[in-house]
Amino acid sequence: MIELKNINVTFHQKKKRIDAVKSVSIKIDKGDVFGIVGYSGAGKSTLVRVINLLQRPTTGEVLIQGKDILDFSAKELRQQRKKIGMIFQHFNLMKERTISENIDFSLKYSGLSKAKRKEKIESLLTLVGLEEKREAYPSQLSGGQKQRVAIARALANDPEILLCDEATSALDPKTTSQILELLKKLNQDLGLTIVLITHEMQVVKEVCHKVAVMEAGEVIEENDIVSIFSNPQKELTKDFIRTATHIDQAIETIAQHPTLTNLAEDEEL
Ligand code: ADP
């Protein structure tokens, strides 16, 4: 579906050269849930900008259905960008607009009539489980609900790929699981391809089929999820797995302890 071949992205800042992405080659197939994991500064966001066609690589090829994006016309590139939805850590909702209006904003250039847009918004709200909140404002929603709106908005133009950049980092563990369940559902029921950028291996473990581990701009290890967890090759990958195991144990402890369970409840408004 989308293939990156030997991608390098170099920035120059005050005579300093920053190699944000170095020799990265990855292939994301249709229907994949592909995780890109790495600590802050590893180059994940830059790579996402390459995938969503906002950042042109300094060198290397980006192929969509086998065709180099350099061979796309400006119009074709715009059409391709529409096939990619994005969600972020801090939701990026417009606080002065209602939930319906936030979603409607993405349909502005859809060419749909007002009635069809309304129908579309309702079906998106149902998909993410927020029918009751259509007239609410973002400030009236919990973090998990805000991310559901962001997902609905990202899906408004029927994208083929959903890019999630640290989409659960601002959420507590229980809400994170709920959002990941929704992403799984979108992948399984709608066949949506998902790319998930995170610094949390726990997130990758819950939802991804494949994972690439990044360090200092490079993909140092890439494999399917079972192989990565059962036979990690790099120290950094092992570090990430250890963190995920600790979180698993913490969740188990919370589940067994009624007082802690109450503390972990998502505040529903
Ligand atoms: P991550 O998402 O893994 O935290 P980033 O892709 O944001 O990593 O950043 C990778 C490196 O590239 C960092 O050193 C960052 O400071 C640098 N970088 C990212 N974007 C720019 C830019 N527009 N100009 C200069 N340096 C940048």
Tab-separated table of C-alpha atoms and ligand atoms in Angstrom:
chain	number	residue	atom	x	y	z
A	1	MET	CA	0.000	0.000	0.000
A	2	ILE	CA	2.729	2.443	1.028
A	3	GLU	CA	6.399	1.648	0.888
A	4	LEU	CA	9.338	3.729	2.070
A	5	LYS	CA	12.656	2.872	0.471
A	6	ASN	CA	15.878	4.064	2.032
A	7	ILE	CA	14.385	7.305	3.356
A	8	ASN	CA	16.623	10.034	4.775
A	9	VAL	CA	15.350	13.312	6.189
A	10	THR	CA	17.967	15.909	7.087
A	11	PHE	CA	17.313	19.297	8.676
A	12	HIS	CA	19.780	22.151	8.915
A	13	GLN	CA	19.454	24.382	11.918
A	14	LYS	CA	21.967	27.151	12.648
A	15	LYS	CA	24.656	25.378	10.648
A	16	LYS	CA	23.892	22.177	12.576
A	17	ARG	CA	22.906	19.134	10.569
A	18	ILE	CA	20.166	16.950	12.066
A	19	ASP	CA	19.603	13.523	10.540
A	20	ALA	CA	16.046	13.016	11.786
A	21	VAL	CA	15.423	9.878	9.690
A	22	LYS	CA	18.238	7.662	8.428
A	23	SER	CA	18.010	4.926	5.773
A	24	VAL	CA	14.515	3.831	6.741
A	25	SER	CA	12.807	1.202	4.600
A	26	ILE	CA	9.399	-0.042	5.683
A	27	LYS	CA	6.352	-1.426	3.901
A	28	ILE	CA	2.834	-0.932	5.218
A	29	ASP	CA	0.349	-3.334	3.684
A	30	LYS	CA	-3.394	-2.851	3.385
A	31	GLY	CA	-5.131	-3.903	6.605
A	32	ASP	CA	-1.968	-3.687	8.717
A	33	VAL	CA	-1.861	-2.196	12.170
A	34	PHE	CA	1.742	-1.051	12.071
A	35	GLY	CA	3.450	0.273	15.194
A	36	ILE	CA	6.422	2.623	15.165
A	37	VAL	CA	7.949	2.725	18.602
A	38	GLY	CA	10.836	4.807	19.933
A	39	TYR	CA	11.755	7.339	22.570
A	40	SER	CA	11.353	11.064	22.083
A	41	GLY	CA	13.649	12.391	19.351
A	42	ALA	CA	13.929	9.002	17.614
A	43	GLY	CA	12.444	10.404	14.405
A	44	LYS	CA	8.916	8.976	14.643
A	45	SER	CA	7.003	12.195	13.937
A	46	THR	CA	9.264	13.072	11.033
A	47	LEU	CA	8.636	9.624	9.585
A	48	VAL	CA	4.894	10.132	10.019
A	49	ARG	CA	5.135	13.391	8.105
A	50	VAL	CA	6.822	11.476	5.284
A	51	ILE	CA	4.067	8.855	5.329
A	52	ASN	CA	1.301	11.454	5.254
A	53	LEU	CA	3.074	13.181	2.376
A	54	LEU	CA	3.686	16.447	4.212
A	55	GLN	CA	7.455	16.020	4.490
A	56	ARG	CA	9.410	15.320	1.337
A	57	PRO	CA	12.364	13.066	2.131
A	58	THR	CA	15.833	14.492	1.486
A	59	THR	CA	16.639	11.245	-0.329
A	60	GLY	CA	14.802	7.953	-0.838
A	61	GLU	CA	11.547	6.859	-2.397
A	62	VAL	CA	7.939	6.908	-1.195
A	63	LEU	CA	5.863	4.470	-3.227
A	64	ILE	CA	2.075	4.354	-3.127
A	65	GLN	CA	0.611	1.252	-4.769
A	66	GLY	CA	4.072	0.882	-6.320
A	67	LYS	CA	4.183	4.393	-7.817
A	68	ASP	CA	6.794	6.955	-6.728
A	69	ILE	CA	5.109	10.071	-5.295
A	70	LEU	CA	7.537	12.192	-7.308
A	71	ASP	CA	5.618	10.987	-10.366
A	72	PHE	CA	2.283	12.191	-8.933
A	73	SER	CA	0.739	15.428	-10.209
A	74	ALA	CA	-0.175	18.093	-7.603
A	75	LYS	CA	-3.818	17.011	-7.940
A	76	GLU	CA	-2.964	13.330	-7.441
A	77	LEU	CA	-0.921	14.221	-4.349
A	78	ARG	CA	-3.876	16.141	-2.901
A	79	GLN	CA	-6.122	13.134	-3.551
A	80	GLN	CA	-3.616	10.834	-1.890
A	81	ARG	CA	-3.408	13.082	1.181
A	82	LYS	CA	-7.190	12.813	1.524
A	83	LYS	CA	-6.793	9.043	1.875
A	84	ILE	CA	-4.835	9.602	5.081
A	85	GLY	CA	-6.495	10.555	8.381
A	86	MET	CA	-4.489	11.798	11.365
A	87	ILE	CA	-5.055	11.836	15.122
A	88	PHE	CA	-2.756	13.384	17.719
A	89	GLN	CA	-1.971	13.255	21.433
A	90	HIS	CA	-3.861	16.442	22.270
A	91	PHE	CA	-6.879	15.805	20.007
A	92	ASN	CA	-6.642	19.233	18.262
A	93	LEU	CA	-10.370	19.951	18.504
A	94	MET	CA	-11.787	23.446	17.999
A	95	LYS	CA	-13.055	24.392	21.431
A	96	GLU	CA	-15.593	26.988	20.304
A	97	ARG	CA	-17.389	24.447	18.078
A	98	THR	CA	-19.682	21.597	19.081
A	99	ILE	CA	-18.716	17.981	18.465
A	100	SER	CA	-20.913	17.838	15.326
A	101	GLU	CA	-19.388	21.087	14.050
A	102	ASN	CA	-15.874	19.795	14.682
A	103	ILE	CA	-16.587	16.761	12.515
A	104	ASP	CA	-18.451	18.827	9.933
A	105	PHE	CA	-15.369	21.011	9.490
A	106	SER	CA	-13.581	18.053	7.889
A	107	LEU	CA	-16.461	17.629	5.435
A	108	LYS	CA	-16.170	21.226	4.236
A	109	TYR	CA	-14.633	20.275	0.885
A	110	SER	CA	-16.375	16.894	0.568
A	111	GLY	CA	-18.903	18.165	-1.971
A	112	LEU	CA	-21.725	16.574	0.069
A	113	SER	CA	-25.045	18.393	0.557
A	114	LYS	CA	-25.906	19.698	4.027
A	115	ALA	CA	-28.343	16.811	4.589
A	116	LYS	CA	-25.781	14.204	3.509
A	117	ARG	CA	-23.175	15.801	5.773
A	118	LYS	CA	-25.569	15.556	8.696
A	119	GLU	CA	-26.199	11.890	7.895
A	120	LYS	CA	-22.449	11.279	7.666
A	121	ILE	CA	-21.809	13.003	11.017
A	122	GLU	CA	-24.485	10.859	12.676
A	123	SER	CA	-22.994	7.649	11.318
A	124	LEU	CA	-19.506	8.713	12.490
A	125	LEU	CA	-20.835	9.567	15.956
A	126	THR	CA	-22.464	6.127	16.126
A	127	LEU	CA	-19.246	4.464	14.960
A	128	VAL	CA	-17.248	6.035	17.818
A	129	GLY	CA	-20.096	5.718	20.359
A	130	LEU	CA	-20.789	9.420	20.925
A	131	GLU	CA	-24.346	9.949	19.605
A	132	GLU	CA	-25.378	11.553	22.877
A	133	LYS	CA	-22.637	14.175	22.677
A	134	ARG	CA	-23.399	15.704	19.294
A	135	GLU	CA	-24.246	19.131	20.735
A	136	ALA	CA	-21.617	19.128	23.483
A	137	TYR	CA	-18.444	21.243	23.381
A	138	PRO	CA	-14.967	19.689	23.711
A	139	SER	CA	-14.549	21.127	27.233
A	140	GLN	CA	-17.552	19.028	28.312
A	141	LEU	CA	-15.920	15.735	27.277
A	142	SER	CA	-13.417	13.436	28.971
A	143	GLY	CA	-10.037	12.806	27.321
A	144	GLY	CA	-11.204	9.500	25.855
A	145	GLN	CA	-14.330	11.099	24.425
A	146	LYS	CA	-12.281	13.912	22.860
A	147	GLN	CA	-10.061	11.349	21.177
A	148	ARG	CA	-13.194	9.584	19.861
A	149	VAL	CA	-14.279	12.868	18.266
A	150	ALA	CA	-10.809	13.265	16.765
A	151	ILE	CA	-11.098	9.747	15.329
A	152	ALA	CA	-14.560	10.505	13.882
A	153	ARG	CA	-13.191	13.685	12.316
A	154	ALA	CA	-10.179	11.834	10.876
A	155	LEU	CA	-12.549	9.274	9.303
A	156	ALA	CA	-14.903	11.878	7.812
A	157	ASN	CA	-13.464	11.606	4.300
A	158	ASP	CA	-13.233	7.797	4.328
A	159	PRO	CA	-9.439	7.530	4.500
A	160	GLU	CA	-7.630	4.273	3.765
A	161	ILE	CA	-4.949	4.883	6.398
A	162	LEU	CA	-5.281	6.307	9.891
A	163	LEU	CA	-2.058	7.705	11.356
A	164	CYS	CA	-2.069	7.943	15.134
A	165	ASP	CA	0.743	10.080	16.565
A	166	GLU	CA	1.003	9.373	20.313
A	167	ALA	CA	-2.809	9.219	20.271
A	168	THR	CA	-3.131	7.616	23.699
A	169	SER	CA	-0.237	9.318	25.513
A	170	ALA	CA	-2.496	11.820	27.268
A	171	LEU	CA	-4.953	9.137	28.427
A	172	ASP	CA	-5.075	6.932	31.527
A	173	PRO	CA	-4.606	3.135	31.060
A	174	LYS	CA	-8.320	2.276	31.071
A	175	THR	CA	-9.217	4.972	28.527
A	176	THR	CA	-6.182	3.977	26.450
A	177	SER	CA	-7.535	0.407	26.270
A	178	GLN	CA	-10.960	1.688	25.187
A	179	ILE	CA	-9.441	3.787	22.399
A	180	LEU	CA	-7.267	0.864	21.289
A	181	GLU	CA	-10.390	-1.360	21.218
A	182	LEU	CA	-12.027	1.199	18.931
A	183	LEU	CA	-8.966	1.228	16.650
A	184	LYS	CA	-9.027	-2.594	16.545
A	185	LYS	CA	-12.696	-2.488	15.586
A	186	LEU	CA	-12.001	0.006	12.793
A	187	ASN	CA	-9.239	-2.228	11.500
A	188	GLN	CA	-11.264	-5.450	11.693
A	189	ASP	CA	-14.687	-4.173	10.607
A	190	LEU	CA	-13.730	-1.488	8.075
A	191	GLY	CA	-10.362	-2.886	6.969
A	192	LEU	CA	-8.742	0.419	7.890
A	193	THR	CA	-4.940	0.391	7.760
A	194	ILE	CA	-3.519	1.932	10.927
A	195	VAL	CA	-0.069	3.321	11.684
A	196	LEU	CA	0.495	3.881	15.352
A	197	ILE	CA	3.372	6.025	16.619
A	198	THR	CA	4.089	5.584	20.295
A	199	HIS	CA	6.771	5.390	22.965
A	200	GLU	CA	4.708	2.735	24.803
A	201	MET	CA	5.254	-0.925	23.931
A	202	GLN	CA	2.101	-1.753	25.890
A	203	VAL	CA	0.075	0.091	23.253
A	204	VAL	CA	1.856	-1.756	20.455
A	205	LYS	CA	1.254	-5.081	22.189
A	206	GLU	CA	-2.486	-4.528	22.500
A	207	VAL	CA	-3.220	-3.621	18.928
A	208	CYS	CA	-0.374	-3.920	16.383
A	209	HIS	CA	0.375	-6.730	13.922
A	210	LYS	CA	3.852	-5.448	13.078
A	211	VAL	CA	6.301	-3.124	14.746
A	212	ALA	CA	9.374	-1.108	13.835
A	213	VAL	CA	11.629	0.094	16.658
A	214	MET	CA	13.366	3.423	16.007
A	215	GLU	CA	16.471	4.871	17.595
A	216	ALA	CA	18.364	8.007	16.512
A	217	GLY	CA	16.523	8.189	13.187
A	218	GLU	CA	17.008	4.531	12.260
A	219	VAL	CA	14.738	1.505	12.333
A	220	ILE	CA	16.903	-0.819	14.407
A	221	GLU	CA	14.485	-3.751	14.467
A	222	GLU	CA	11.299	-4.668	12.618
A	223	ASN	CA	9.146	-7.751	12.876
A	224	ASP	CA	5.664	-9.138	13.433
A	225	ILE	CA	4.371	-8.628	16.958
A	226	VAL	CA	4.741	-12.252	18.104
A	227	SER	CA	8.378	-12.495	16.953
A	228	ILE	CA	9.301	-9.120	18.466
A	229	PHE	CA	7.957	-10.112	21.874
A	230	SER	CA	9.218	-13.715	21.825
A	231	ASN	CA	12.622	-13.073	20.291
A	232	PRO	CA	13.746	-9.433	20.515
A	233	GLN	CA	17.195	-8.823	19.032
A	234	LYS	CA	18.152	-5.354	20.266
A	235	GLU	CA	18.687	-4.064	23.787
A	236	LEU	CA	16.334	-1.142	23.175
A	237	THR	CA	13.538	-3.491	22.073
A	238	LYS	CA	14.114	-5.571	25.223
A	239	ASP	CA	13.896	-2.341	27.299
A	240	PHE	CA	10.554	-1.461	25.726
A	241	ILE	CA	9.237	-4.988	26.322
A	242	ARG	CA	10.287	-4.839	29.983
A	243	THR	CA	8.281	-1.616	30.403
A	244	ALA	CA	5.218	-3.272	28.848
A	245	THR	CA	5.568	-6.224	31.229
A	246	HIS	CA	5.731	-3.867	34.227
A	247	ILE	CA	2.563	-2.136	33.061
A	248	ASP	CA	0.819	-5.534	32.632
A	249	GLN	CA	1.705	-6.384	36.216
A	250	ALA	CA	0.489	-2.990	37.468
A	251	ILE	CA	-2.844	-3.420	35.640
A	252	GLU	CA	-3.241	-6.875	37.193
A	253	THR	CA	-2.540	-5.461	40.667
A	254	ILE	CA	-5.100	-2.687	40.127
A	255	ALA	CA	-7.709	-5.208	38.910
A	256	GLN	CA	-7.227	-7.314	42.035
A	257	HIS	CA	-7.478	-4.352	44.358
A	258	PRO	CA	-10.966	-2.755	44.568
A	259	THR	CA	-9.803	0.614	45.980
A	260	LEU	CA	-7.228	1.054	43.240
A	261	THR	CA	-9.809	0.053	40.612
A	262	ASN	CA	-11.979	2.972	41.681
A	263	LEU	CA	-9.023	5.331	41.363
A	264	ALA	CA	-8.397	4.149	37.803
A	265	GLU	CA	-11.997	4.800	36.638
A	266	ASP	CA	-12.329	7.183	33.710
A	267	GLU	CA	-14.277	10.254	34.669
A	268	GLU	CA	-17.398	10.189	32.507
A	269	LEU	CA	-19.143	13.540	32.277
B	1	ADP	P1	10.067	11.855	17.734
B	1	ADP	O1	8.745	12.026	17.069
B	1	ADP	O2	10.518	10.438	17.757
B	1	ADP	O3	10.119	12.495	19.081
B	1	ADP	P2	11.020	13.773	15.784
B	1	ADP	O4	10.779	13.199	14.426
B	1	ADP	O5	10.074	14.811	16.267
B	1	ADP	O6	11.182	12.598	16.845
B	1	ADP	O7	12.474	14.433	15.802
B	1	ADP	C1	13.666	13.740	15.385
B	1	ADP	C2	14.816	14.733	15.405
B	1	ADP	O8	14.645	15.682	14.358
B	1	ADP	C3	14.928	15.534	16.690
B	1	ADP	O9	16.291	15.750	16.961
B	1	ADP	C4	14.238	16.845	16.348
B	1	ADP	O10	14.736	17.888	17.122
B	1	ADP	C5	14.594	17.002	14.873
B	1	ADP	N1	13.603	17.759	14.094
B	1	ADP	C6	12.326	17.391	13.862
B	1	ADP	N2	11.698	18.292	13.073
B	1	ADP	C7	12.615	19.274	12.819
B	1	ADP	C8	12.597	20.501	12.072
B	1	ADP	N3	11.487	20.885	11.407
B	1	ADP	N4	13.709	21.240	12.034
B	1	ADP	C9	14.832	20.845	12.680
B	1	ADP	N5	14.927	19.706	13.391
B	1	ADP	C10	13.850	18.925	13.474
